[in-house]
mmCIF file of C-alpha atoms in Angstrom:
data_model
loop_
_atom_site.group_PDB
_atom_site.id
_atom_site.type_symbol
_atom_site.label_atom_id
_atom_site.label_comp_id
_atom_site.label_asym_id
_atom_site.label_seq_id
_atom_site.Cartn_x
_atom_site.Cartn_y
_atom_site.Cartn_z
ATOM 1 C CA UNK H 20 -41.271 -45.315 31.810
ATOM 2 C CA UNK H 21 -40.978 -41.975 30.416
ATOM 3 C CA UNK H 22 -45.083 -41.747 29.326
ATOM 4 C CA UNK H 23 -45.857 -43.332 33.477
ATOM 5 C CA UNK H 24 -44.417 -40.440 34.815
ATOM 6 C CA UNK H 25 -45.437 -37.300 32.387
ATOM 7 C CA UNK H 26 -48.901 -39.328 33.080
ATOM 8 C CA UNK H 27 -48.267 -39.075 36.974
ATOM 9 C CA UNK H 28 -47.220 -35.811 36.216
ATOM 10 C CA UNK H 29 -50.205 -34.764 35.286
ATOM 11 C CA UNK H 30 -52.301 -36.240 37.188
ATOM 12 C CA UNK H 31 -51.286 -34.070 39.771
ATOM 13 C CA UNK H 32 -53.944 -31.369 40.658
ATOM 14 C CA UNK H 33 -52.150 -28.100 39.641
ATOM 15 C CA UNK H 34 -53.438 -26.352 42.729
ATOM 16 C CA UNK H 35 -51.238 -28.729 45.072
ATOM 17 C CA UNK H 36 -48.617 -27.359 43.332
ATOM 18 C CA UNK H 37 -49.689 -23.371 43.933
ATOM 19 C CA UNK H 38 -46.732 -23.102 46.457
ATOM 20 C CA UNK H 39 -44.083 -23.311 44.127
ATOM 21 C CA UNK H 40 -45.893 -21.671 41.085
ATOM 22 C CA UNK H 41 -48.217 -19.519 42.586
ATOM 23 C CA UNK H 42 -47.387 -16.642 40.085
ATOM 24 C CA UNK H 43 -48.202 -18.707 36.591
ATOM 25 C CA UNK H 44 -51.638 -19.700 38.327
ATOM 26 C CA UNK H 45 -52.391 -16.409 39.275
ATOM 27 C CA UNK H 46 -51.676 -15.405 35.840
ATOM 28 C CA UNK H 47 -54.063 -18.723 34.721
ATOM 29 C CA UNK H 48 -56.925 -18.238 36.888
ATOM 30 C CA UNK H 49 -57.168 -14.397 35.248
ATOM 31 C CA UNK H 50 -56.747 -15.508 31.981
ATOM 32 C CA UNK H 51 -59.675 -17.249 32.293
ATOM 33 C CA UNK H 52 -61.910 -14.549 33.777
ATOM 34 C CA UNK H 53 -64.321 -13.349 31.248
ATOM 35 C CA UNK H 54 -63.787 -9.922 31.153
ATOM 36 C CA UNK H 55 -60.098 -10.377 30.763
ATOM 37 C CA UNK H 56 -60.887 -13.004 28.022
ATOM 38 C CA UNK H 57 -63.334 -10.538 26.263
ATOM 39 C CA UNK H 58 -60.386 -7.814 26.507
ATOM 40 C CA UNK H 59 -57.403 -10.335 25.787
ATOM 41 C CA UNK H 60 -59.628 -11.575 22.329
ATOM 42 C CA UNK H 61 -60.308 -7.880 21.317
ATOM 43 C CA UNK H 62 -56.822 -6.952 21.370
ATOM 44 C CA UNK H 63 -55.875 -10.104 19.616
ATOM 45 C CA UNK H 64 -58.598 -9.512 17.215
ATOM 46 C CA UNK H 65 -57.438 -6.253 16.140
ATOM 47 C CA UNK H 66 -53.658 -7.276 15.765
ATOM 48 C CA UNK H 67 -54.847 -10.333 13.311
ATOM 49 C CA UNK H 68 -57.038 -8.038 11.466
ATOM 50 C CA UNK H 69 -54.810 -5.003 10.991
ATOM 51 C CA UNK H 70 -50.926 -6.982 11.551
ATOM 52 C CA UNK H 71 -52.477 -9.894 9.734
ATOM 53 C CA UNK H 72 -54.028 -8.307 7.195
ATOM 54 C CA UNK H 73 -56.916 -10.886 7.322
ATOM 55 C CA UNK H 74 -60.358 -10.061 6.660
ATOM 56 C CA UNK H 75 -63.126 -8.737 9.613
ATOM 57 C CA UNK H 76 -64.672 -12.431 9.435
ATOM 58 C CA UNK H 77 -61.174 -14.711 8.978
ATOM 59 C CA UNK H 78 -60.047 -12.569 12.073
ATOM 60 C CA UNK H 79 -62.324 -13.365 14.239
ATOM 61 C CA UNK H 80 -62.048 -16.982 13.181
ATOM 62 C CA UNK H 81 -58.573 -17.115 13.528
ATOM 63 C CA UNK H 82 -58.731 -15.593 17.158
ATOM 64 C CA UNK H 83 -61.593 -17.931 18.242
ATOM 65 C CA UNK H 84 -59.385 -21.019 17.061
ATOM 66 C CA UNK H 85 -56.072 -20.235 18.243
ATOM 67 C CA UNK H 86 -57.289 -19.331 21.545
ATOM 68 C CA UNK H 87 -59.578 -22.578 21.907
ATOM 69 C CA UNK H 88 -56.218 -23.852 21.273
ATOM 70 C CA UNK H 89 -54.377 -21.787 23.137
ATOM 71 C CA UNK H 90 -56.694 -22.344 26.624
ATOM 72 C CA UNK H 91 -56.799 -25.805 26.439
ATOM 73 C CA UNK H 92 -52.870 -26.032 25.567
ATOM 74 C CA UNK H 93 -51.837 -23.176 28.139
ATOM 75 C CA UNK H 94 -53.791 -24.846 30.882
ATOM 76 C CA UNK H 95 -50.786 -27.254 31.157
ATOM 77 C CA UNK H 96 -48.149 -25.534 29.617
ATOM 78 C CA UNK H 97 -48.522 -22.491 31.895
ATOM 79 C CA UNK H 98 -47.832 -23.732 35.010
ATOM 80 C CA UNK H 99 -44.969 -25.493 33.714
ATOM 81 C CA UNK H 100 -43.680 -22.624 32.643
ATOM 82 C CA UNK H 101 -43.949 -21.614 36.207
ATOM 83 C CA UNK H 102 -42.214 -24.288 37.115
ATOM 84 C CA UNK H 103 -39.043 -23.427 34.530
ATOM 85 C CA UNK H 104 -39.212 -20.269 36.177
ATOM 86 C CA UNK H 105 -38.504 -21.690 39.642
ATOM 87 C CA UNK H 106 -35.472 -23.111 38.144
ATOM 88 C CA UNK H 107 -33.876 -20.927 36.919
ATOM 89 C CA UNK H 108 -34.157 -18.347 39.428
ATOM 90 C CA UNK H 109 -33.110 -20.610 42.224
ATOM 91 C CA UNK H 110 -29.523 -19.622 42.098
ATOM 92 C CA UNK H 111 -30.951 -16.261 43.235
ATOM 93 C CA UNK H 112 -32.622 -17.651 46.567
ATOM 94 C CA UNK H 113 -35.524 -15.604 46.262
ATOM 95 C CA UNK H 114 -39.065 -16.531 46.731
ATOM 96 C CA UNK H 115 -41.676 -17.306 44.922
ATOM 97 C CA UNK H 116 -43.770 -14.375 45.426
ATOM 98 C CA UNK H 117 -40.381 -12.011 44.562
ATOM 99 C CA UNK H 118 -41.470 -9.460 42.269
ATOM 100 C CA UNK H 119 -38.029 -11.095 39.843
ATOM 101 C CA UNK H 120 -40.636 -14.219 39.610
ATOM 102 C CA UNK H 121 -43.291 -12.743 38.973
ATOM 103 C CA UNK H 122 -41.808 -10.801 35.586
ATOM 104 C CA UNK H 123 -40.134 -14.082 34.443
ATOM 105 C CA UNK H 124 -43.693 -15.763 34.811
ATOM 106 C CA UNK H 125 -45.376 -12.665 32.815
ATOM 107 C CA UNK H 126 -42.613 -13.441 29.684
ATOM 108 C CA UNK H 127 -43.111 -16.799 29.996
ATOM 109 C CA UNK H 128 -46.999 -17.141 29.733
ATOM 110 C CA UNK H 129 -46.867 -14.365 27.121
ATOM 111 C CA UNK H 130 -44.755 -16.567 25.020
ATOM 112 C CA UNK H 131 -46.419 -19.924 25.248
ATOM 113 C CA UNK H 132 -49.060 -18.283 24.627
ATOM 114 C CA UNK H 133 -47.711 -16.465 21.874
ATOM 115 C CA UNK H 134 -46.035 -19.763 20.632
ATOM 116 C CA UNK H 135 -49.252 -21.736 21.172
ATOM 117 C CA UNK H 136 -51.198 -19.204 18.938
ATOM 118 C CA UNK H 137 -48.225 -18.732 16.201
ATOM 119 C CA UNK H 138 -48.134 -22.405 15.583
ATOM 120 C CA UNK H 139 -52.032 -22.503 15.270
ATOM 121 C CA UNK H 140 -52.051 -19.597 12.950
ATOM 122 C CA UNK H 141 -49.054 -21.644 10.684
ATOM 123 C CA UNK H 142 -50.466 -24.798 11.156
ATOM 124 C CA UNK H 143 -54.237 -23.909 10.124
ATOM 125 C CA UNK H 144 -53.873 -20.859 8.475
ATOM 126 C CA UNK H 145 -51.058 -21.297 6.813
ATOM 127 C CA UNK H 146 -49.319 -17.822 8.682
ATOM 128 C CA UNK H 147 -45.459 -18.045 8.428
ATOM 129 C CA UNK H 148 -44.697 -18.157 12.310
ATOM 130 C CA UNK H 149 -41.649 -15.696 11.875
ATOM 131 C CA UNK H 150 -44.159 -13.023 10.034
ATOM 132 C CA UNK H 151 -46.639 -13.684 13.290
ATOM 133 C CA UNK H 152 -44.410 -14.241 15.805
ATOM 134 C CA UNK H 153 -43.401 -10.141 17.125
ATOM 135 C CA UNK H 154 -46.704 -8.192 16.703
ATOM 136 C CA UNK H 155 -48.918 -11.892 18.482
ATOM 137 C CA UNK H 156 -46.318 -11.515 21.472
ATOM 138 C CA UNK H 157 -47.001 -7.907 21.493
ATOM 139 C CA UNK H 158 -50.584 -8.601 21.712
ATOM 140 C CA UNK H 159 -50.372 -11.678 23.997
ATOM 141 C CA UNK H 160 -48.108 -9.181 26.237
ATOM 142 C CA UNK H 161 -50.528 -6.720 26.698
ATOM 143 C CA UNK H 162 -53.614 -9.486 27.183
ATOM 144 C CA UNK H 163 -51.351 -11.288 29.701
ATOM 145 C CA UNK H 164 -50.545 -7.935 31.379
ATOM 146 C CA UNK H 165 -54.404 -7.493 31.599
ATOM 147 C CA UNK H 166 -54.851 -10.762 33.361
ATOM 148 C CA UNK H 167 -51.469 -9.673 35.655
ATOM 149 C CA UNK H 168 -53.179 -6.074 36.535
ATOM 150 C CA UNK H 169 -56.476 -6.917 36.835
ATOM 151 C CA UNK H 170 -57.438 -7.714 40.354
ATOM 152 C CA UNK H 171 -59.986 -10.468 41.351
ATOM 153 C CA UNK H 172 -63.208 -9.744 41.610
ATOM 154 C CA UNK H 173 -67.145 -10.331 42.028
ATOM 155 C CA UNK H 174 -67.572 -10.600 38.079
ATOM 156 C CA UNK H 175 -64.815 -13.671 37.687
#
């Protein structure tokens, strides 16, 4: 029973559900723009190399994997996250597009994104996830915050 409906769950098309999570697919769809990629990866390149302490070349390993990882994981976890979010602000009967929804929705993706990539980086390369954890959701805070501040445009 429980597998039928996480699979109906997901067989839902996310963007039928952009009225009650519109935020965490705003975030989404710029996370995937390639400019914001390119910028998100840098950032996340230099915090592995110099927070890390990993070589030029392991760096840019690690960031390509836990990022492959991390888009193909976030693609669903993100939008649940949006969902959480509607949760638990509820109580507060604001909407959606209330700017309290939208800062809940930039912590979240941040840190499944942040968990996503910590767990890659323990799992594969052997990281302690505690060491990790701080300076990738600094890093994932700042690439999510580009994908937040950057509007949409001809390039995406």
């Amino acid at each position: 029973m429980k597998k039928s409906l996480l699979l109906l769950f997901l067989s839902v098309p996310l963007i039928a559900s952009a009225n009650v999570v519109w935020p965490s697919l705003y975030i989404l769809s710029q996370v995937y723009c390639w400019y914001v990629m390119v910028l998100g990866l840098v950032v996340e390149f230099f915090a592995v190399k110099f927070l890390g302490k990993a070589s030029w070349g392991k760096s840019a390993v690690i960031v390509a994997v836990m990022n492959a990882i991390s888009a193909l994981v976030g693609w669903i976890l993100i939008p649940i996250s949006g969902i959480l979010t509607e949760f638990l602000l509820f109580p507060f009967e604001q909407g959606t597009f209330h700017l309290s929804h939208w800062i809940v929705d930039y912590v979240f993706v941040a840190l499944v994104n942040t968990c996503i990539e910590g767990l890659s980086m323990k799992w594969i390369f052997k990281y302690s996830f505690k060491r990790v954890f701080w300076w990738l959701f600094a890093a994932n805070a700042v690439s999510v915050a580009l994908s937040v501040l950057v509007p949409f445009s001809n390039f995406s």
